[in-house]
Amino acid sequence: MAPFPERNPQAGICLFMCGDVMTGRGIDQILPHPGSPRIHEGYMKSALGYVTIAEQANGPITRPVDSSYIWGDALEELKRVAPDCRIINLETAVTSSGKWEAKGINYRMHPDNIPCITAAQIDCCCLANNHVLDWGHEGLLETLDTLAAAGLKHAGAGRNREEAEAPAVLPAGQKGRVFVFSFGEESSGIPPHWAAAPDRPGVNLLPDLTEETALRIGEKVKATKQAGDVAVASIHWGGNWGFEIPRAHREFAHALIDHAGIDIVHGHSSHHVKGIDVHDGKLVLYGCGDFLNDYEGIGGFGHFRGDLGLMYFAWIDPETGRLEDLRMTPVQARRFRVNRAAKEDALWLLDTLNREGRRLGTAVEKGDDGLLCLTTR
């Protein structure tokens, strides 16, 4: 194994990425402006029930918390690394709408709680996921309006297909620009009728994972991307549990890099971290794991360690789009808050990434600062 070449911090664009940020339901109830706790699940009728379960597992949460509370130790880490762009998958509707979809689980956060996202100075919210339309078109439109009013850029959902397919354009200082394209796939639980149409709001839903689809995406990338720009494909795909990476996902990710001008694939939906790939020098994250959710204390699937996550900091050469360095901060969600992971939990993540990375040709080692560093074989 060999480390990546010494990077020039003045040259590379640094991106922060993470897994799903699910600030609805139980988390919404501890924030300063909780919405109605009523939910429509067979398992639970009030979002406050998820707060109770979390408190039973790890102790009381003093309510209301301030808007920055949920980010916990992540705020200091973001300040220390100072990435040029901060990208998340925001997996909740941001609405007070009462019109909900009968789909089993419905996530929403009250619009007045949007400061919990701006508290971390997030630049882009990816929305092509299986919860953004939980409260119907009305809820989606309010989500879009709320993000815009807060100065948050978004991609992956819109008032029509053109808006849903459009990338978010993020300035990276004097280093260049970052284009974020957001896509969803049915395998993540997105209902087909959520797809945006020319005259209907919805999400940017992938029709399939073929090379032809990658080529069509490439036409849109090439129409906007210029020399020195970095293009990110943020994709919500696959099931919640399991380390296996479907062959179709790997082939599509590689096709996006080979034929569509994509420089980074930012995959999410899995509730735990998955193996990391580097294809033609470009980063592929198939599953980043959950970053913030209200699943704390719920039994089942414990061996996947869904409570553990990573803050992914990727340095990209803007001239080539190639990965210069990837460093990851191990974290653990506890009391609806991101905390720096304990030493033994960081080692679990290290071992897991190395086990799953073997088949992908990647490995991870522990750095002197406690971060996990990607190496090449």
Short mmCIF file of C-alpha atoms in Angstrom, two decimals:
data_model
loop_
_atom_site.label_atom_id
_atom_site.label_comp_id
_atom_site.label_asym_id
_atom_site.label_seq_id
_atom_site.Cartn_x
_atom_site.Cartn_y
_atom_site.Cartn_z
CA MET A 1 0.00 0.00 0.00
CA ALA A 2 1.15 3.53 -0.70
CA PRO A 3 -0.17 6.88 0.47
CA PHE A 4 -1.40 9.47 -1.98
CA PRO A 5 1.24 11.99 -3.07
CA GLU A 6 1.81 14.96 -0.81
CA ARG A 7 -0.98 17.40 -1.59
CA ASN A 8 -0.75 21.12 -2.09
CA PRO A 9 -3.55 22.60 0.06
CA GLN A 10 -3.51 25.76 -2.05
CA ALA A 11 -4.27 23.82 -5.23
CA GLY A 12 -6.83 21.16 -4.36
CA ILE A 13 -10.52 21.83 -3.79
CA CYS A 14 -11.59 20.30 -0.47
CA LEU A 15 -15.11 18.87 -0.26
CA PHE A 16 -16.93 17.78 2.87
CA MET A 17 -19.44 14.99 2.28
CA CYS A 18 -21.34 12.72 4.63
CA GLY A 19 -24.19 10.26 4.70
CA ASP A 20 -27.87 10.93 5.24
CA VAL A 21 -28.86 13.92 7.36
CA MET A 22 -32.35 13.10 8.65
CA THR A 23 -33.41 16.04 10.79
CA GLY A 24 -37.12 15.25 10.67
CA ARG A 25 -39.38 13.27 12.98
CA GLY A 26 -37.68 12.71 16.35
CA ILE A 27 -34.85 15.19 15.79
CA ASP A 28 -37.35 17.88 14.83
CA GLN A 29 -39.02 17.39 18.21
CA ILE A 30 -35.92 18.38 20.21
CA LEU A 31 -35.18 21.50 18.12
CA PRO A 32 -36.38 25.01 19.05
CA HIS A 33 -39.49 24.92 16.81
CA PRO A 34 -40.91 21.38 16.73
CA GLY A 35 -43.75 20.74 14.34
CA SER A 36 -46.74 18.56 15.05
CA PRO A 37 -45.46 15.23 16.41
CA ARG A 38 -48.21 13.27 14.69
CA ILE A 39 -46.87 10.64 12.29
CA HIS A 40 -48.54 7.89 10.30
CA GLU A 41 -46.67 4.67 11.04
CA GLY A 42 -47.86 1.29 12.17
CA TYR A 43 -45.02 1.23 14.69
CA MET A 44 -45.37 4.72 16.15
CA LYS A 45 -48.04 7.43 16.14
CA SER A 46 -45.98 10.28 17.61
CA ALA A 47 -42.49 11.44 16.70
CA LEU A 48 -41.92 12.00 20.41
CA GLY A 49 -41.81 8.21 20.75
CA TYR A 50 -38.44 8.19 18.97
CA VAL A 51 -37.11 10.73 21.45
CA THR A 52 -38.23 8.48 24.31
CA ILE A 53 -36.49 5.44 22.80
CA ALA A 54 -33.24 7.38 22.34
CA GLU A 55 -33.35 8.69 25.90
CA GLN A 56 -33.98 5.21 27.25
CA ALA A 57 -30.87 4.01 25.43
CA ASN A 58 -28.42 6.80 26.21
CA GLY A 59 -29.89 9.23 28.73
CA PRO A 60 -32.00 12.39 28.71
CA ILE A 61 -31.83 15.10 26.08
CA THR A 62 -32.48 18.54 27.53
CA ARG A 63 -35.08 20.20 25.32
CA PRO A 64 -35.19 22.36 23.39
CA VAL A 65 -31.62 22.13 22.15
CA ASP A 66 -30.10 25.01 20.23
CA SER A 67 -29.89 24.79 16.45
CA SER A 68 -26.22 23.82 16.39
CA TYR A 69 -26.59 21.02 18.97
CA ILE A 70 -27.10 18.16 16.50
CA TRP A 71 -23.73 18.75 14.80
CA GLY A 72 -21.82 18.40 18.05
CA ASP A 73 -18.14 17.69 17.52
CA ALA A 74 -18.56 17.97 13.76
CA LEU A 75 -18.60 21.77 13.99
CA GLU A 76 -15.11 21.94 15.44
CA GLU A 77 -13.85 19.47 12.84
CA LEU A 78 -15.37 21.49 10.01
CA LYS A 79 -13.72 24.61 11.40
CA ARG A 80 -10.37 22.83 11.67
CA VAL A 81 -10.36 21.39 8.14
CA ALA A 82 -12.16 24.38 6.53
CA PRO A 83 -13.44 22.61 3.40
CA ASP A 84 -14.23 24.73 0.36
CA CYS A 85 -17.69 23.17 -0.08
CA ARG A 86 -20.02 21.28 2.26
CA ILE A 87 -22.46 18.80 0.70
CA ILE A 88 -25.13 16.71 2.43
CA ASN A 89 -28.07 14.49 1.49
CA LEU A 90 -30.94 16.18 3.34
CA GLU A 91 -33.40 13.32 3.79
CA THR A 92 -36.52 15.00 5.07
CA ALA A 93 -39.26 17.33 3.92
CA VAL A 94 -39.00 20.79 5.47
CA THR A 95 -42.64 21.68 5.83
CA SER A 96 -45.61 22.22 8.11
CA SER A 97 -47.98 20.79 5.49
CA GLY A 98 -50.68 18.43 6.67
CA LYS A 99 -50.91 16.51 3.38
CA TRP A 100 -48.92 13.33 3.81
CA GLU A 101 -48.26 10.33 1.58
CA ALA A 102 -49.35 6.92 2.86
CA LYS A 103 -45.97 5.22 2.50
CA GLY A 104 -45.31 3.82 5.97
CA ILE A 105 -42.69 6.29 7.19
CA ASN A 106 -42.91 10.06 6.84
CA TYR A 107 -40.13 12.51 7.69
CA ARG A 108 -40.56 16.23 8.09
CA MET A 109 -38.85 19.08 9.89
CA HIS A 110 -40.58 22.36 10.70
CA PRO A 111 -39.35 25.18 8.41
CA ASP A 112 -38.45 27.34 11.41
CA ASN A 113 -35.82 24.72 12.31
CA ILE A 114 -33.82 25.32 9.12
CA PRO A 115 -31.11 27.08 11.22
CA CYS A 116 -30.00 23.58 12.26
CA ILE A 117 -28.71 23.17 8.68
CA THR A 118 -27.22 26.63 8.28
CA ALA A 119 -25.49 26.22 11.66
CA ALA A 120 -23.00 23.91 9.91
CA GLN A 121 -22.61 26.32 6.97
CA ILE A 122 -23.85 23.69 4.54
CA ASP A 123 -23.51 24.79 0.92
CA CYS A 124 -25.66 22.21 -0.88
CA CYS A 125 -28.55 19.95 0.10
CA CYS A 126 -29.08 16.98 -2.20
CA LEU A 127 -32.79 16.16 -2.32
CA ALA A 128 -33.23 13.20 -4.69
CA ASN A 129 -34.15 10.75 -1.95
CA ASN A 130 -37.06 8.72 -0.59
CA HIS A 131 -38.28 11.18 2.07
CA VAL A 132 -38.30 14.62 0.44
CA LEU A 133 -41.86 14.11 -0.88
CA ASP A 134 -43.24 12.39 2.22
CA TRP A 135 -45.63 15.32 2.61
CA GLY A 136 -46.58 15.56 -1.05
CA HIS A 137 -46.00 18.25 -3.64
CA GLU A 138 -47.07 20.93 -1.19
CA GLY A 139 -44.39 19.78 1.25
CA LEU A 140 -41.74 19.68 -1.48
CA LEU A 141 -42.54 23.20 -2.66
CA GLU A 142 -42.32 24.50 0.90
CA THR A 143 -39.00 22.68 1.28
CA LEU A 144 -37.61 24.38 -1.82
CA ASP A 145 -38.84 27.80 -0.69
CA THR A 146 -37.41 27.33 2.81
CA LEU A 147 -33.98 26.31 1.52
CA ALA A 148 -33.91 29.25 -0.88
CA ALA A 149 -34.89 31.73 1.84
CA ALA A 150 -32.06 30.38 4.02
CA GLY A 151 -29.52 30.80 1.23
CA LEU A 152 -29.05 27.04 0.83
CA LYS A 153 -28.50 25.65 -2.65
CA HIS A 154 -30.10 22.37 -3.62
CA ALA A 155 -30.08 19.77 -6.37
CA GLY A 156 -32.12 16.70 -7.22
CA ALA A 157 -35.66 18.00 -6.77
CA GLY A 158 -37.60 20.87 -8.24
CA ARG A 159 -40.84 22.39 -9.43
CA ASN A 160 -40.43 20.56 -12.73
CA ARG A 161 -38.02 18.17 -14.43
CA GLU A 162 -35.71 20.91 -15.68
CA GLU A 163 -35.21 22.28 -12.17
CA ALA A 164 -34.85 18.80 -10.64
CA GLU A 165 -32.12 17.89 -13.13
CA ALA A 166 -30.20 21.15 -12.76
CA PRO A 167 -26.97 21.05 -10.76
CA ALA A 168 -26.16 23.25 -7.80
CA VAL A 169 -23.20 25.47 -8.62
CA LEU A 170 -20.88 26.08 -5.68
CA PRO A 171 -17.99 28.55 -5.78
CA ALA A 172 -14.73 27.28 -4.32
CA GLY A 173 -12.97 30.57 -3.82
CA GLN A 174 -10.17 31.21 -6.30
CA LYS A 175 -9.81 27.48 -6.95
CA GLY A 176 -12.80 26.99 -9.24
CA ARG A 177 -16.39 25.77 -9.07
CA VAL A 178 -18.12 22.60 -7.94
CA PHE A 179 -21.20 21.32 -9.78
CA VAL A 180 -23.41 19.00 -7.75
CA PHE A 181 -25.83 16.77 -9.67
CA SER A 182 -28.27 14.83 -7.47
CA PHE A 183 -29.97 11.60 -8.55
CA GLY A 184 -32.24 9.04 -6.93
CA GLU A 185 -32.91 5.40 -7.81
CA GLU A 186 -36.00 3.32 -7.09
CA SER A 187 -33.93 0.74 -5.19
CA SER A 188 -33.59 3.28 -2.35
CA GLY A 189 -37.37 3.32 -1.86
CA ILE A 190 -38.28 6.28 -4.07
CA PRO A 191 -41.79 5.72 -5.51
CA PRO A 192 -41.78 5.94 -9.33
CA HIS A 193 -44.52 8.56 -9.32
CA TRP A 194 -42.22 10.93 -7.45
CA ALA A 195 -40.23 11.53 -10.64
CA ALA A 196 -40.37 15.13 -11.76
CA ALA A 197 -42.12 15.79 -15.07
CA PRO A 198 -42.07 18.83 -17.40
CA ASP A 199 -45.13 20.21 -15.59
CA ARG A 200 -44.97 18.39 -12.24
CA PRO A 201 -42.75 18.80 -9.16
CA GLY A 202 -40.63 15.86 -8.12
CA VAL A 203 -37.19 14.32 -7.85
CA ASN A 204 -34.50 13.61 -10.41
CA LEU A 205 -35.15 9.87 -10.68
CA LEU A 206 -32.78 7.69 -12.70
CA PRO A 207 -34.67 5.59 -15.28
CA ASP A 208 -32.00 2.86 -15.08
CA LEU A 209 -28.28 2.36 -14.50
CA THR A 210 -27.21 1.79 -18.10
CA GLU A 211 -24.34 3.30 -20.02
CA GLU A 212 -26.92 5.10 -22.17
CA THR A 213 -28.24 6.92 -19.09
CA ALA A 214 -24.68 7.84 -18.11
CA LEU A 215 -24.13 9.27 -21.59
CA ARG A 216 -27.31 11.36 -21.34
CA ILE A 217 -26.10 12.70 -17.98
CA GLY A 218 -22.79 13.46 -19.65
CA GLU A 219 -24.54 15.77 -22.11
CA LYS A 220 -25.82 17.88 -19.21
CA VAL A 221 -22.44 17.83 -17.46
CA LYS A 222 -20.60 18.92 -20.59
CA ALA A 223 -23.10 21.71 -21.18
CA THR A 224 -22.14 23.33 -17.87
CA LYS A 225 -18.70 22.11 -16.78
CA GLN A 226 -15.64 24.06 -17.85
CA ALA A 227 -11.92 23.59 -17.33
CA GLY A 228 -11.11 23.77 -13.62
CA ASP A 229 -14.62 22.76 -12.53
CA VAL A 230 -15.32 19.67 -10.41
CA ALA A 231 -18.50 17.65 -11.01
CA VAL A 232 -20.12 15.58 -8.25
CA ALA A 233 -22.83 12.95 -8.80
CA SER A 234 -24.68 12.49 -5.52
CA ILE A 235 -26.80 9.33 -5.77
CA HIS A 236 -29.38 7.90 -3.37
CA TRP A 237 -29.45 4.20 -4.22
CA GLY A 238 -29.68 0.70 -2.80
CA GLY A 239 -31.09 -0.75 0.40
CA ASN A 240 -30.46 0.26 3.97
CA TRP A 241 -28.41 -2.75 5.14
CA GLY A 242 -25.67 -4.90 3.65
CA PHE A 243 -22.06 -4.30 2.63
CA GLU A 244 -22.39 -5.83 -0.82
CA ILE A 245 -22.09 -3.34 -3.67
CA PRO A 246 -24.31 -4.34 -6.60
CA ARG A 247 -22.43 -4.82 -9.84
CA ALA A 248 -24.83 -2.39 -11.54
CA HIS A 249 -23.86 0.34 -9.06
CA ARG A 250 -20.16 -0.12 -9.66
CA GLU A 251 -20.54 -0.22 -13.44
CA PHE A 252 -22.73 2.89 -13.43
CA ALA A 253 -20.35 4.80 -11.18
CA HIS A 254 -17.47 3.95 -13.48
CA ALA A 255 -19.54 4.92 -16.54
CA LEU A 256 -20.27 8.32 -15.01
CA ILE A 257 -16.52 8.86 -14.64
CA ASP A 258 -15.57 7.40 -18.02
CA HIS A 259 -18.34 8.88 -20.17
CA ALA A 260 -20.12 11.68 -18.28
CA GLY A 261 -17.34 13.89 -16.96
CA ILE A 262 -18.13 13.13 -13.30
CA ASP A 263 -15.21 13.49 -10.89
CA ILE A 264 -16.76 12.20 -7.65
CA VAL A 265 -19.60 9.76 -6.98
CA HIS A 266 -21.19 10.48 -3.60
CA GLY A 267 -23.42 7.50 -2.84
CA HIS A 268 -25.84 7.20 0.08
CA SER A 269 -28.93 5.35 1.39
CA SER A 270 -27.17 2.58 3.33
CA HIS A 271 -27.45 3.11 7.08
CA HIS A 272 -23.78 2.16 7.50
CA VAL A 273 -20.52 2.92 5.71
CA LYS A 274 -19.56 0.81 2.68
CA GLY A 275 -16.33 0.15 0.81
CA ILE A 276 -14.50 2.94 -1.04
CA ASP A 277 -13.46 2.80 -4.69
CA VAL A 278 -11.04 4.86 -6.78
CA HIS A 279 -11.63 4.57 -10.52
CA ASP A 280 -9.20 6.18 -12.93
CA GLY A 281 -7.95 8.28 -10.04
CA LYS A 282 -11.45 9.48 -9.11
CA LEU A 283 -13.35 8.87 -5.89
CA VAL A 284 -16.41 6.63 -5.60
CA LEU A 285 -18.29 6.43 -2.30
CA TYR A 286 -21.00 3.79 -2.70
CA GLY A 287 -22.54 4.31 0.72
CA CYS A 288 -21.57 6.89 3.32
CA GLY A 289 -23.79 5.61 6.13
CA ASP A 290 -26.19 7.71 8.16
CA PHE A 291 -24.78 10.87 9.70
CA LEU A 292 -27.79 12.11 11.68
CA ASN A 293 -31.03 10.24 12.34
CA ASP A 294 -33.50 9.34 15.08
CA TYR A 295 -32.93 5.55 15.01
CA GLU A 296 -31.04 5.58 18.31
CA GLY A 297 -32.13 2.79 20.63
CA ILE A 298 -34.07 0.84 17.99
CA GLY A 299 -33.05 -2.81 17.96
CA GLY A 300 -31.93 -4.93 15.01
CA PHE A 301 -28.99 -4.80 12.57
CA GLY A 302 -26.63 -3.84 15.38
CA HIS A 303 -23.70 -5.68 13.80
CA PHE A 304 -23.67 -3.10 10.98
CA ARG A 305 -22.98 -0.32 13.52
CA GLY A 306 -25.36 2.19 12.01
CA ASP A 307 -24.53 4.53 14.88
CA LEU A 308 -21.02 5.04 13.45
CA GLY A 309 -20.29 7.35 10.54
CA LEU A 310 -17.59 9.31 8.80
CA MET A 311 -16.91 12.89 7.85
CA TYR A 312 -15.40 12.54 4.38
CA PHE A 313 -12.91 15.26 3.42
CA ALA A 314 -11.77 14.85 -0.19
CA TRP A 315 -9.14 17.01 -1.84
CA ILE A 316 -9.60 17.16 -5.62
CA ASP A 317 -7.26 18.51 -8.29
CA PRO A 318 -9.50 20.96 -10.18
CA GLU A 319 -7.48 20.61 -13.37
CA THR A 320 -7.89 16.84 -13.63
CA GLY A 321 -10.71 15.98 -11.21
CA ARG A 322 -8.46 13.34 -9.70
CA LEU A 323 -8.38 12.58 -5.99
CA GLU A 324 -5.38 14.05 -4.21
CA ASP A 325 -6.25 12.91 -0.71
CA LEU A 326 -9.15 11.48 1.32
CA ARG A 327 -9.26 11.83 5.08
CA MET A 328 -12.14 10.68 7.21
CA THR A 329 -13.11 11.63 10.74
CA PRO A 330 -14.85 8.77 12.63
CA VAL A 331 -18.01 9.87 14.44
CA GLN A 332 -20.84 8.35 16.44
CA ALA A 333 -24.44 9.55 16.73
CA ARG A 334 -25.58 9.64 20.35
CA ARG A 335 -28.43 11.62 21.93
CA PHE A 336 -29.29 12.90 18.45
CA ARG A 337 -25.85 14.53 18.21
CA VAL A 338 -22.63 13.88 16.26
CA ASN A 339 -19.76 12.94 18.58
CA ARG A 340 -16.15 12.07 17.88
CA ALA A 341 -15.97 8.27 17.87
CA ALA A 342 -14.15 6.44 20.66
CA LYS A 343 -10.84 4.75 19.80
CA GLU A 344 -12.33 1.27 19.62
CA ASP A 345 -15.14 2.45 17.36
CA ALA A 346 -12.68 4.21 15.05
CA LEU A 347 -10.75 0.94 14.80
CA TRP A 348 -13.99 -0.89 13.92
CA LEU A 349 -14.50 1.55 11.05
CA LEU A 350 -10.89 1.13 9.97
CA ASP A 351 -11.18 -2.66 9.90
CA THR A 352 -14.52 -2.52 8.08
CA LEU A 353 -13.25 -0.19 5.37
CA ASN A 354 -10.19 -2.38 4.84
CA ARG A 355 -12.25 -5.58 4.70
CA GLU A 356 -14.70 -4.12 2.20
CA GLY A 357 -12.02 -2.22 0.29
CA ARG A 358 -9.99 -5.31 -0.58
CA ARG A 359 -12.30 -6.25 -3.44
CA LEU A 360 -12.21 -2.63 -4.65
CA GLY A 361 -8.45 -2.19 -4.50
CA THR A 362 -8.39 0.34 -1.67
CA ALA A 363 -7.16 0.38 1.89
CA VAL A 364 -7.26 2.74 4.84
CA GLU A 365 -4.71 3.52 7.52
CA LYS A 366 -4.86 5.54 10.71
CA GLY A 367 -3.15 8.90 10.60
CA ASP A 368 -1.26 10.59 13.40
CA ASP A 369 -4.21 12.93 13.97
CA GLY A 370 -6.64 10.04 14.49
CA LEU A 371 -8.22 10.47 11.08
CA LEU A 372 -8.53 7.59 8.66
CA CYS A 373 -6.56 8.07 5.45
CA LEU A 374 -7.23 6.32 2.13
CA THR A 375 -4.26 4.64 0.54
CA THR A 376 -3.79 2.97 -2.84
CA ARG A 377 -2.72 -0.61 -3.44
#
